[in-house]
PDB file of C-alpha atoms and ligand atoms in Angstrom:
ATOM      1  CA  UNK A   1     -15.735  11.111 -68.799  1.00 86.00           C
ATOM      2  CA  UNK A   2     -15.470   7.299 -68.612  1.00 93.00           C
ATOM      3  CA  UNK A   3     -15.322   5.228 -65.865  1.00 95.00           C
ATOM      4  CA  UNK A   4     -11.355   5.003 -65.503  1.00 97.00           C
ATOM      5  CA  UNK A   5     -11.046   8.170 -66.292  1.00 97.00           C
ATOM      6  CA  UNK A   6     -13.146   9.193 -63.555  1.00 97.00           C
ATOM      7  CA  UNK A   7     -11.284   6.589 -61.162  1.00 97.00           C
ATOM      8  CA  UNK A   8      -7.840   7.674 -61.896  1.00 96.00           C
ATOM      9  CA  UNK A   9      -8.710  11.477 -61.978  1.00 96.00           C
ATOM     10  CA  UNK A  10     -10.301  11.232 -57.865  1.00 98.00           C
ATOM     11  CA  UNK A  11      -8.041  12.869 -55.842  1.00 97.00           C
ATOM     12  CA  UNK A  12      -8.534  13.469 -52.198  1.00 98.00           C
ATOM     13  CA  UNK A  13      -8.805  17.768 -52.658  1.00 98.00           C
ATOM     14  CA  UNK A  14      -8.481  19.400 -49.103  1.00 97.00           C
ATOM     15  CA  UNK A  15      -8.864  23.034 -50.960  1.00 97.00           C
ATOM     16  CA  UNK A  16     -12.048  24.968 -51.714  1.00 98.00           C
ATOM     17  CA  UNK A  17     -13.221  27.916 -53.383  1.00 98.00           C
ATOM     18  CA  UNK A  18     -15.631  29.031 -50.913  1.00 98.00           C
ATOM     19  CA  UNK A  19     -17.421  30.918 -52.937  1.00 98.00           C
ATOM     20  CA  UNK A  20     -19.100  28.043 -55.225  1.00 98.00           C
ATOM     21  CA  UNK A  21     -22.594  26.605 -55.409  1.00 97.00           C
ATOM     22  CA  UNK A  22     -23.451  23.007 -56.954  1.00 98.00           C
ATOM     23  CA  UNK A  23     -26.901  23.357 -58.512  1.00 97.00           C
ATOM     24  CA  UNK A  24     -29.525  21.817 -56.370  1.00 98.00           C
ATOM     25  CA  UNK A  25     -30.233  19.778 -58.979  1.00 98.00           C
ATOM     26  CA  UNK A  26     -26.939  18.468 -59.660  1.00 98.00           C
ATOM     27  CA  UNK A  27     -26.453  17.730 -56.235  1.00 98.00           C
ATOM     28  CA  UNK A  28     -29.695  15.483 -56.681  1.00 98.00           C
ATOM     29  CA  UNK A  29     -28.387  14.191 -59.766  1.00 98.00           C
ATOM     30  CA  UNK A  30     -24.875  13.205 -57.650  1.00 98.00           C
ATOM     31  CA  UNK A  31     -27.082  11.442 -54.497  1.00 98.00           C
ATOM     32  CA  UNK A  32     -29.154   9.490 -56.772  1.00 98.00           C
ATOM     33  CA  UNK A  33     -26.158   7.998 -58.479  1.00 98.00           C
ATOM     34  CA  UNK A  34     -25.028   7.002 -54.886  1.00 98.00           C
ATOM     35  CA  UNK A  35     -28.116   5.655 -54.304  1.00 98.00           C
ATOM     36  CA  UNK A  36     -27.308   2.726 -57.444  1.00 98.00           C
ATOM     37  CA  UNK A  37     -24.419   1.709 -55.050  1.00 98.00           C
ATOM     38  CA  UNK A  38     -25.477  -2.219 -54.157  1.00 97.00           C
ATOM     39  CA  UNK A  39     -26.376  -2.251 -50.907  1.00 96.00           C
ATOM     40  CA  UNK A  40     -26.068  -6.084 -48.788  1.00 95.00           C
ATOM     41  CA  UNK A  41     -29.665  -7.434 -49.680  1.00 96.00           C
ATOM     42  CA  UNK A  42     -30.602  -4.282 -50.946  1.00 97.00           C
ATOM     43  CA  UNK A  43     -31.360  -3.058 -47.429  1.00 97.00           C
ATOM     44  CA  UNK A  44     -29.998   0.540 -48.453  1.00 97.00           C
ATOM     45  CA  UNK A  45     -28.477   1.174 -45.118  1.00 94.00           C
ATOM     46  CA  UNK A  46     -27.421   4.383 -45.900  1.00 97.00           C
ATOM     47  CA  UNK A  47     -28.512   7.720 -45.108  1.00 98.00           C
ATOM     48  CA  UNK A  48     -27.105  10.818 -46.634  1.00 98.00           C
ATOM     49  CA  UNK A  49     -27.162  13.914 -44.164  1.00 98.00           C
ATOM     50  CA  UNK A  50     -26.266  16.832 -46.672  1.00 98.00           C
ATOM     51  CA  UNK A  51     -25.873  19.412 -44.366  1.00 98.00           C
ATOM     52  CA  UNK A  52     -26.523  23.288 -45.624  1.00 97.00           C
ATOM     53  CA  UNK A  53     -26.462  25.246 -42.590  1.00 98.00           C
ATOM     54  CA  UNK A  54     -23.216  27.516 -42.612  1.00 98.00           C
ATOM     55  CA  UNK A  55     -23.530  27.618 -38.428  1.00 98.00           C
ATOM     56  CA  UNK A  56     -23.997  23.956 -38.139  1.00 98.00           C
ATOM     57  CA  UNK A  57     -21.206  23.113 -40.713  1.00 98.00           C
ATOM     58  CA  UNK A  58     -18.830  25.362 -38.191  1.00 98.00           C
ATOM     59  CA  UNK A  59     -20.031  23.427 -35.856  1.00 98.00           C
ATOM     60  CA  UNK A  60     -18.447  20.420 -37.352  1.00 98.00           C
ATOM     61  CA  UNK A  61     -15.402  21.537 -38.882  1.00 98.00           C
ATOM     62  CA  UNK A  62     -14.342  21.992 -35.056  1.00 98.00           C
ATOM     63  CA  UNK A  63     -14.834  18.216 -34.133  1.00 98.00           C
ATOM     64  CA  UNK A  64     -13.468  17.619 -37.239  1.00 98.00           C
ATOM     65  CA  UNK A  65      -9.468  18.863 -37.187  1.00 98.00           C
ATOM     66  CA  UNK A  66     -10.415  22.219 -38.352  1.00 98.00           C
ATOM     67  CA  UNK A  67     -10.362  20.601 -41.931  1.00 98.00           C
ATOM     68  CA  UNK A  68     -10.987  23.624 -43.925  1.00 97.00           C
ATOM     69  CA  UNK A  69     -13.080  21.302 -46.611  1.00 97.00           C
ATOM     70  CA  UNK A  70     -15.490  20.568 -44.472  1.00 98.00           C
ATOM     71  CA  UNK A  71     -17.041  24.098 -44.337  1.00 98.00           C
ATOM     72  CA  UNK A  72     -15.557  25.153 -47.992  1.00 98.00           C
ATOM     73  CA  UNK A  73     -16.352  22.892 -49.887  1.00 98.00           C
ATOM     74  CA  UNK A  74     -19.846  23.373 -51.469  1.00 98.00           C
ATOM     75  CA  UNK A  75     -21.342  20.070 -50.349  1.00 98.00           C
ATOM     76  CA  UNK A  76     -20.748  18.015 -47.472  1.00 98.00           C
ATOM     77  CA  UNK A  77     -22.521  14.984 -47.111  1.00 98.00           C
ATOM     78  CA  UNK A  78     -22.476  12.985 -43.613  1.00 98.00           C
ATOM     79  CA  UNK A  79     -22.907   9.517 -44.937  1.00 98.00           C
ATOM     80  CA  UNK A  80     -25.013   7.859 -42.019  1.00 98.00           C
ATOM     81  CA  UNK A  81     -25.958   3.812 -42.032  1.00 97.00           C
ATOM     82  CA  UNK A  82     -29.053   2.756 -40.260  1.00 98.00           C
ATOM     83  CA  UNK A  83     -27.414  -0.803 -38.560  1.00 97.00           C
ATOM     84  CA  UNK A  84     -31.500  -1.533 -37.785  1.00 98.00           C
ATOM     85  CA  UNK A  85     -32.196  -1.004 -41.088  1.00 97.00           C
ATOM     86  CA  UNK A  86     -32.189  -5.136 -41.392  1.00 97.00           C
ATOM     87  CA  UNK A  87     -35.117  -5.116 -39.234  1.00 97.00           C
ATOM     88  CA  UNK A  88     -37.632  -2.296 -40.040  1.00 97.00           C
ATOM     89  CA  UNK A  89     -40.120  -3.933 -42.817  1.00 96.00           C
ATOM     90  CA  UNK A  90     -37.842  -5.466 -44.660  1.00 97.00           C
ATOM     91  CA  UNK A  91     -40.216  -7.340 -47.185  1.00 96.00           C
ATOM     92  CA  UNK A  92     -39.920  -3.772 -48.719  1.00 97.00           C
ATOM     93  CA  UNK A  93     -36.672  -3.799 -50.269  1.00 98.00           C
ATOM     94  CA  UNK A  94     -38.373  -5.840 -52.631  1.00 97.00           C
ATOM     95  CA  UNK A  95     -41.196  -3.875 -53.270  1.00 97.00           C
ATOM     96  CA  UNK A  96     -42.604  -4.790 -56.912  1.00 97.00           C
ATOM     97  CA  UNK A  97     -41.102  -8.366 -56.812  1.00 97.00           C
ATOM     98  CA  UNK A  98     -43.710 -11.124 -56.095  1.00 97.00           C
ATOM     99  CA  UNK A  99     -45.369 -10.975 -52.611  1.00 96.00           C
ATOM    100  CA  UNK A 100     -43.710 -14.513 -52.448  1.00 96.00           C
ATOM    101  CA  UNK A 101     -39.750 -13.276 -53.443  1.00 97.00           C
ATOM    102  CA  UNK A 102     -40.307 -10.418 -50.283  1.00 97.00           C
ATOM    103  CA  UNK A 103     -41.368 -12.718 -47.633  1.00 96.00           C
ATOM    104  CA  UNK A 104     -38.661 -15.235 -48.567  1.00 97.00           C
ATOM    105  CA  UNK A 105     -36.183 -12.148 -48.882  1.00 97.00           C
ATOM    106  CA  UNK A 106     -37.254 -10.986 -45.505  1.00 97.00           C
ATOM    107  CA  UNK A 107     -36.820 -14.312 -43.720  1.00 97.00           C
ATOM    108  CA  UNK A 108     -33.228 -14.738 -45.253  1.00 97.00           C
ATOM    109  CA  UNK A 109     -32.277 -10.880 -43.875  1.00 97.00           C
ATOM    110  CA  UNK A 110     -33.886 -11.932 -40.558  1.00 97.00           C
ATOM    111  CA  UNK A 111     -31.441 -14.888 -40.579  1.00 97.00           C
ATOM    112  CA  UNK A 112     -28.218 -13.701 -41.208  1.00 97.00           C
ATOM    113  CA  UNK A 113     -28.912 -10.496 -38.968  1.00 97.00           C
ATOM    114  CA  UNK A 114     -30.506 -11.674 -35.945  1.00 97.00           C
ATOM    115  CA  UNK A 115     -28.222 -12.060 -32.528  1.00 97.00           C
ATOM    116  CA  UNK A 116     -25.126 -10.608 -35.168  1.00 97.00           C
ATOM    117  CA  UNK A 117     -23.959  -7.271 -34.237  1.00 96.00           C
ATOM    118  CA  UNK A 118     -21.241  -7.051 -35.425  1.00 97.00           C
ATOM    119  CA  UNK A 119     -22.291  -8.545 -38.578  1.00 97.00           C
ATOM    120  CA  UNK A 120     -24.958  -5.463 -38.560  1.00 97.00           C
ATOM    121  CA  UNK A 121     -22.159  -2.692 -38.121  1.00 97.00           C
ATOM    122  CA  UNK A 122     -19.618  -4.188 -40.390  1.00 96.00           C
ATOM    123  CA  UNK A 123     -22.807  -4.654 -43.519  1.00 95.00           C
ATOM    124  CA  UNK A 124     -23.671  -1.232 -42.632  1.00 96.00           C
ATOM    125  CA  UNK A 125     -19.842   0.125 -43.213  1.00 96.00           C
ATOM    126  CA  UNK A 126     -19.232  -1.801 -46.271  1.00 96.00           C
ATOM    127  CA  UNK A 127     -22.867  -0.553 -48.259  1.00 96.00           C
ATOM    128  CA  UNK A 128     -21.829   2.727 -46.705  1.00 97.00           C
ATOM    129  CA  UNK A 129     -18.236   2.548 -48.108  1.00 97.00           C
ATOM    130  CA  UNK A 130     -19.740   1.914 -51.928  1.00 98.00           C
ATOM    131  CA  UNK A 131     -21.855   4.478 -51.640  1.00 98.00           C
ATOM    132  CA  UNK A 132     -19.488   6.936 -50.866  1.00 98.00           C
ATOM    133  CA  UNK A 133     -17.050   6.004 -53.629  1.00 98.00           C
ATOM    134  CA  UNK A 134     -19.900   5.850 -55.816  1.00 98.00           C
ATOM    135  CA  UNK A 135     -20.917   9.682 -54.942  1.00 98.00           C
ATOM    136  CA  UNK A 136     -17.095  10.786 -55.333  1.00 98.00           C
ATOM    137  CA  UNK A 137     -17.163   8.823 -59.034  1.00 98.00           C
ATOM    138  CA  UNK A 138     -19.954  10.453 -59.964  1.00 98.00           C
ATOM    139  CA  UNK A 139     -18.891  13.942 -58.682  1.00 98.00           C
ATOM    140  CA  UNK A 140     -15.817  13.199 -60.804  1.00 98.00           C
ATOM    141  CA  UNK A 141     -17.338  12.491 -63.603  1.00 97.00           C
ATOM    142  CA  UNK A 142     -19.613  15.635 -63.475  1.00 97.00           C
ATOM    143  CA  UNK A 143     -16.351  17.677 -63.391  1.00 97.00           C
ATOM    144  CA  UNK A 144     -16.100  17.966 -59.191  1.00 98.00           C
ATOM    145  CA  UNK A 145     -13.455  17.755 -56.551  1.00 98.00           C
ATOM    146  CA  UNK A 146     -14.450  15.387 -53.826  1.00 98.00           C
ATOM    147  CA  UNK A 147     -12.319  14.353 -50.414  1.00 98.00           C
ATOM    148  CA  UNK A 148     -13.843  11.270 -48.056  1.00 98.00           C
ATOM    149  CA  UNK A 149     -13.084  12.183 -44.715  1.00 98.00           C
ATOM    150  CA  UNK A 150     -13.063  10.356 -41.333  1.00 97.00           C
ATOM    151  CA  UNK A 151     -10.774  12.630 -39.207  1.00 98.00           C
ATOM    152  CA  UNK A 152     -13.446  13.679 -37.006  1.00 98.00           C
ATOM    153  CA  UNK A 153     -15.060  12.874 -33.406  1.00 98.00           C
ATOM    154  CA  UNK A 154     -17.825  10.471 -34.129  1.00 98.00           C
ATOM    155  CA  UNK A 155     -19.667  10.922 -30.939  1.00 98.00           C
ATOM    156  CA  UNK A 156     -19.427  14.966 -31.906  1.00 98.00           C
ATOM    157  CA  UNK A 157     -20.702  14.317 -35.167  1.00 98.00           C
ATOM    158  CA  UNK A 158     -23.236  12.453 -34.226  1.00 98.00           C
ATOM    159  CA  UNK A 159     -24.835  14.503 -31.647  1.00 98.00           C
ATOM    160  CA  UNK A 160     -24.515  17.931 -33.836  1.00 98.00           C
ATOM    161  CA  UNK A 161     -26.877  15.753 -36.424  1.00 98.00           C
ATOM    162  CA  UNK A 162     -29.158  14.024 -34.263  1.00 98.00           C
ATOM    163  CA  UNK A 163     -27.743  10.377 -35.507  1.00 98.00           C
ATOM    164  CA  UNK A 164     -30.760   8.183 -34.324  1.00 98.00           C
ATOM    165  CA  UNK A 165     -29.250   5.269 -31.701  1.00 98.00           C
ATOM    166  CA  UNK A 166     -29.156   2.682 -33.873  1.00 97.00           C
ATOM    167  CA  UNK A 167     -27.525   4.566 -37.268  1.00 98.00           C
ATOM    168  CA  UNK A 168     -24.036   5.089 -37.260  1.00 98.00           C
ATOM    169  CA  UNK A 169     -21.815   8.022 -39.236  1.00 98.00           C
ATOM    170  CA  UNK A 170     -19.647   6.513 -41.973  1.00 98.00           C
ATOM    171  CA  UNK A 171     -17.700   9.238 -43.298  1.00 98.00           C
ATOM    172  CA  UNK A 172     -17.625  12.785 -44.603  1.00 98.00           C
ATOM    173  CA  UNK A 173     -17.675  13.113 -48.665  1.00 98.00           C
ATOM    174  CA  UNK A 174     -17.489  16.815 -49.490  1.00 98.00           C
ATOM    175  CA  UNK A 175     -17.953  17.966 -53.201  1.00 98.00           C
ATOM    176  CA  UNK A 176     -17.045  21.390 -54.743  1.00 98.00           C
ATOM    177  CA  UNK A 177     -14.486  23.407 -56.934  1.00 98.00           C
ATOM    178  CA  UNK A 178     -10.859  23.185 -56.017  1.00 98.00           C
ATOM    179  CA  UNK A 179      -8.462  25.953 -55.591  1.00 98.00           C
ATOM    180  CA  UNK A 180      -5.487  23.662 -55.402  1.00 95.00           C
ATOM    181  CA  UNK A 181      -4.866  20.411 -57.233  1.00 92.00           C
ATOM    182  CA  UNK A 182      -3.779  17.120 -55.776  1.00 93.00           C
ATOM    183  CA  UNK A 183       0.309  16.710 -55.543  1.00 92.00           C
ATOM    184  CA  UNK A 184       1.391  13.617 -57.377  1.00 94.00           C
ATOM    185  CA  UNK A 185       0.526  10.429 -56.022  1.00 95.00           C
ATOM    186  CA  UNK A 186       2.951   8.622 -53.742  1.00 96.00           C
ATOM    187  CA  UNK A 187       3.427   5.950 -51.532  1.00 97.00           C
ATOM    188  CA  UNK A 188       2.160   3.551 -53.843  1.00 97.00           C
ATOM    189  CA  UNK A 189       2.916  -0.172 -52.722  1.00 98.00           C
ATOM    190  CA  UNK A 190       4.338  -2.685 -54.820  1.00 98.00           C
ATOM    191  CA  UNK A 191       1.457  -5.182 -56.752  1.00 97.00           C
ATOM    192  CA  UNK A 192       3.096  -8.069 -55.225  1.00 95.00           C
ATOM    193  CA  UNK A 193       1.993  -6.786 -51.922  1.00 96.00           C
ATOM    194  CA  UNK A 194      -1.326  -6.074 -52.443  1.00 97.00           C
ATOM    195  CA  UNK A 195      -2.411  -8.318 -55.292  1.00 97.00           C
ATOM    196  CA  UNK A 196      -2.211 -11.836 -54.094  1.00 97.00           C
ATOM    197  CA  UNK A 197      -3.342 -15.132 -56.042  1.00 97.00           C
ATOM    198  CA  UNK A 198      -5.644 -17.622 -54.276  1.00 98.00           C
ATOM    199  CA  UNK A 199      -4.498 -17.267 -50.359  1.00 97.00           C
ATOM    200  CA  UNK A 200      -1.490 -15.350 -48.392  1.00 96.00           C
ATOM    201  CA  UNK A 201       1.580 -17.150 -48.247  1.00 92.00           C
ATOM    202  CA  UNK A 202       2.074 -19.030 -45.130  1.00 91.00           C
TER     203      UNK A 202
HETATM  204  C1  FMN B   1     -11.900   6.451 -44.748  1.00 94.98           C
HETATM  205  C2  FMN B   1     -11.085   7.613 -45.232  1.00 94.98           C
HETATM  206  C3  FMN B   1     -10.915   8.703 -44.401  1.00 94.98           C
HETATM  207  C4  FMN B   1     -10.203   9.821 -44.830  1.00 94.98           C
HETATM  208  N1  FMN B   1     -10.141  10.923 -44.028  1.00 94.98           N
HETATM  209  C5  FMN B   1      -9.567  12.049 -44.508  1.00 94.98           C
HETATM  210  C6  FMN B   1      -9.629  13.245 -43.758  1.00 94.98           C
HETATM  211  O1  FMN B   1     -10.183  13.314 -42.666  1.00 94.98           O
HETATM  212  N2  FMN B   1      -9.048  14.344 -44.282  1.00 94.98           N
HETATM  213  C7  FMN B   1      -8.433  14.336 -45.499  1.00 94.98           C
HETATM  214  O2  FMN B   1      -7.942  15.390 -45.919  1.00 94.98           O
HETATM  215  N3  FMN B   1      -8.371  13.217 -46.239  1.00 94.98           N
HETATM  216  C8  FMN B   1      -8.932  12.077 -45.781  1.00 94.98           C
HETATM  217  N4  FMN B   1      -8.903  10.937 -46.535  1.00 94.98           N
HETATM  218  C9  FMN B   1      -8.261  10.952 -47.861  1.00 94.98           C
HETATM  219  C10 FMN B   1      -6.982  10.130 -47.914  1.00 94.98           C
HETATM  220  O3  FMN B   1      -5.967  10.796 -47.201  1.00 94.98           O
HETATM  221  C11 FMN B   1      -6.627   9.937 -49.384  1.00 94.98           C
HETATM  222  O4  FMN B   1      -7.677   9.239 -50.016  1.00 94.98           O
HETATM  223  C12 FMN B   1      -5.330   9.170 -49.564  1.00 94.98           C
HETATM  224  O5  FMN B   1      -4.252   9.908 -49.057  1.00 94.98           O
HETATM  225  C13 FMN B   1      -5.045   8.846 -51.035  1.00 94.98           C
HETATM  226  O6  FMN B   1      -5.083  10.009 -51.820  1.00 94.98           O
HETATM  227  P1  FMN B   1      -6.054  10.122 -53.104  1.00 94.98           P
HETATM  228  O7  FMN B   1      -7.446   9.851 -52.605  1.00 94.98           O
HETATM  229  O8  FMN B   1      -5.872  11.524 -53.605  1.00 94.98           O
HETATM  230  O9  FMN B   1      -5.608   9.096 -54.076  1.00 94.98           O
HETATM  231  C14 FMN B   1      -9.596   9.816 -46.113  1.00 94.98           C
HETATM  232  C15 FMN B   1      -9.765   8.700 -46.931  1.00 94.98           C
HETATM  233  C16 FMN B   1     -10.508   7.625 -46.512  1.00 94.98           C
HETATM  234  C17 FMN B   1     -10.724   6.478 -47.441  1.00 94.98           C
END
């Protein structure tokens, strides 16, 4: 499948066959494609929480709407961001570049970061965002149904899988088989509303 075929074929799916199993290794395959999502200074914020215990996915589909996906769908991945992740070591997102390149990296990330929170959160959502959509492309392109979901309590979430303080949860992605296809797009908006050229009109 290529590219646009794999971005105009997504569809938010919301039904499962319960019964499916990804491959282990495709699901590796899937998370390592995510992982070639660009990240903001290549910090790699993200943290992918695939959880596979059938109690502790019950557990969350009842902080999460009941959404039916979210126990049967095959996968579900909590996409977590580390918002500290700018300060742990960071010479070593540049690990095999010149000792010189990782110190001057690491300064610049110290920079931009320090006294910034929200600066931290908002880096940590947007790297997080990519990653997601680049785990649903390549889930689509593998032949998968995906659905990104946020309807869910985050402080619920978070507790059920032990989010560390400073990480925060992103979204759901769940991958699997689907037992229902997507009803026709609607609601699209006009391009003169959401394309613009050079600035809003004022
Ligand atoms: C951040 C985010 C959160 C979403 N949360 C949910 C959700 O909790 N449950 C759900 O069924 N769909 C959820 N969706 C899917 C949207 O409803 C869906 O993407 C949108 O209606 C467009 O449909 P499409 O993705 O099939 O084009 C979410 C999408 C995004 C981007």
């Amino acid at each position: 499948m290529d590219t646009f075929e794999a971005i105009r074929t997504r569809r938010a799916i919301r039904a499962y066959d319960p019964t499916y199993r990804l491959e282990e290794t495709e699901l590796t395959t899937l998370l390592h494609a995510a992982r070639h999502a660009p990240s903001a200074f290549n910090i790699q914020h993200c943290r992918y929480v695939v959880v596979k215990d059938p109690a502790l996915r019950a557990e969350l589909r009842k902080v999460a709407w009941d959404q039916a996906q979210v126990t049967d769908a095959s996968v579900l991945v909590v996409v977590c961001a580390d918002m500290a992740a700018w300060k742990k070591d960071p010479a070593r997102y540049f690990n095999g570049a010149p000792t010189e390149v990782q110190a001057q990296m690491a300064g610049m990330i110290r920079d931009y970061y320090l006294g910034r929170e929200q600066v931290q959160r908002d880096e940590t959502m947007r790297s997080a965002g990519l990653a997601a959509q680049t785990l649903m492309l390549a889930a689509t392109a593998r032949g998968y149904q995906t659905c990104p979901m946020d309807g869910f309590d985050y402080d619920a979430v978070g507790k059920l899988i032990n989010l560390p303080h400073d990480h925060v949860v992103a979204m759901f992605v769940v991958i699997g088989r689907a037992t229902q296809d997507a009803l026709p797009r609607v609601g699209a908006l006009p391009d003169a509303e959401v394309i613009l050229t050079d600035r809003f009109p004022s």
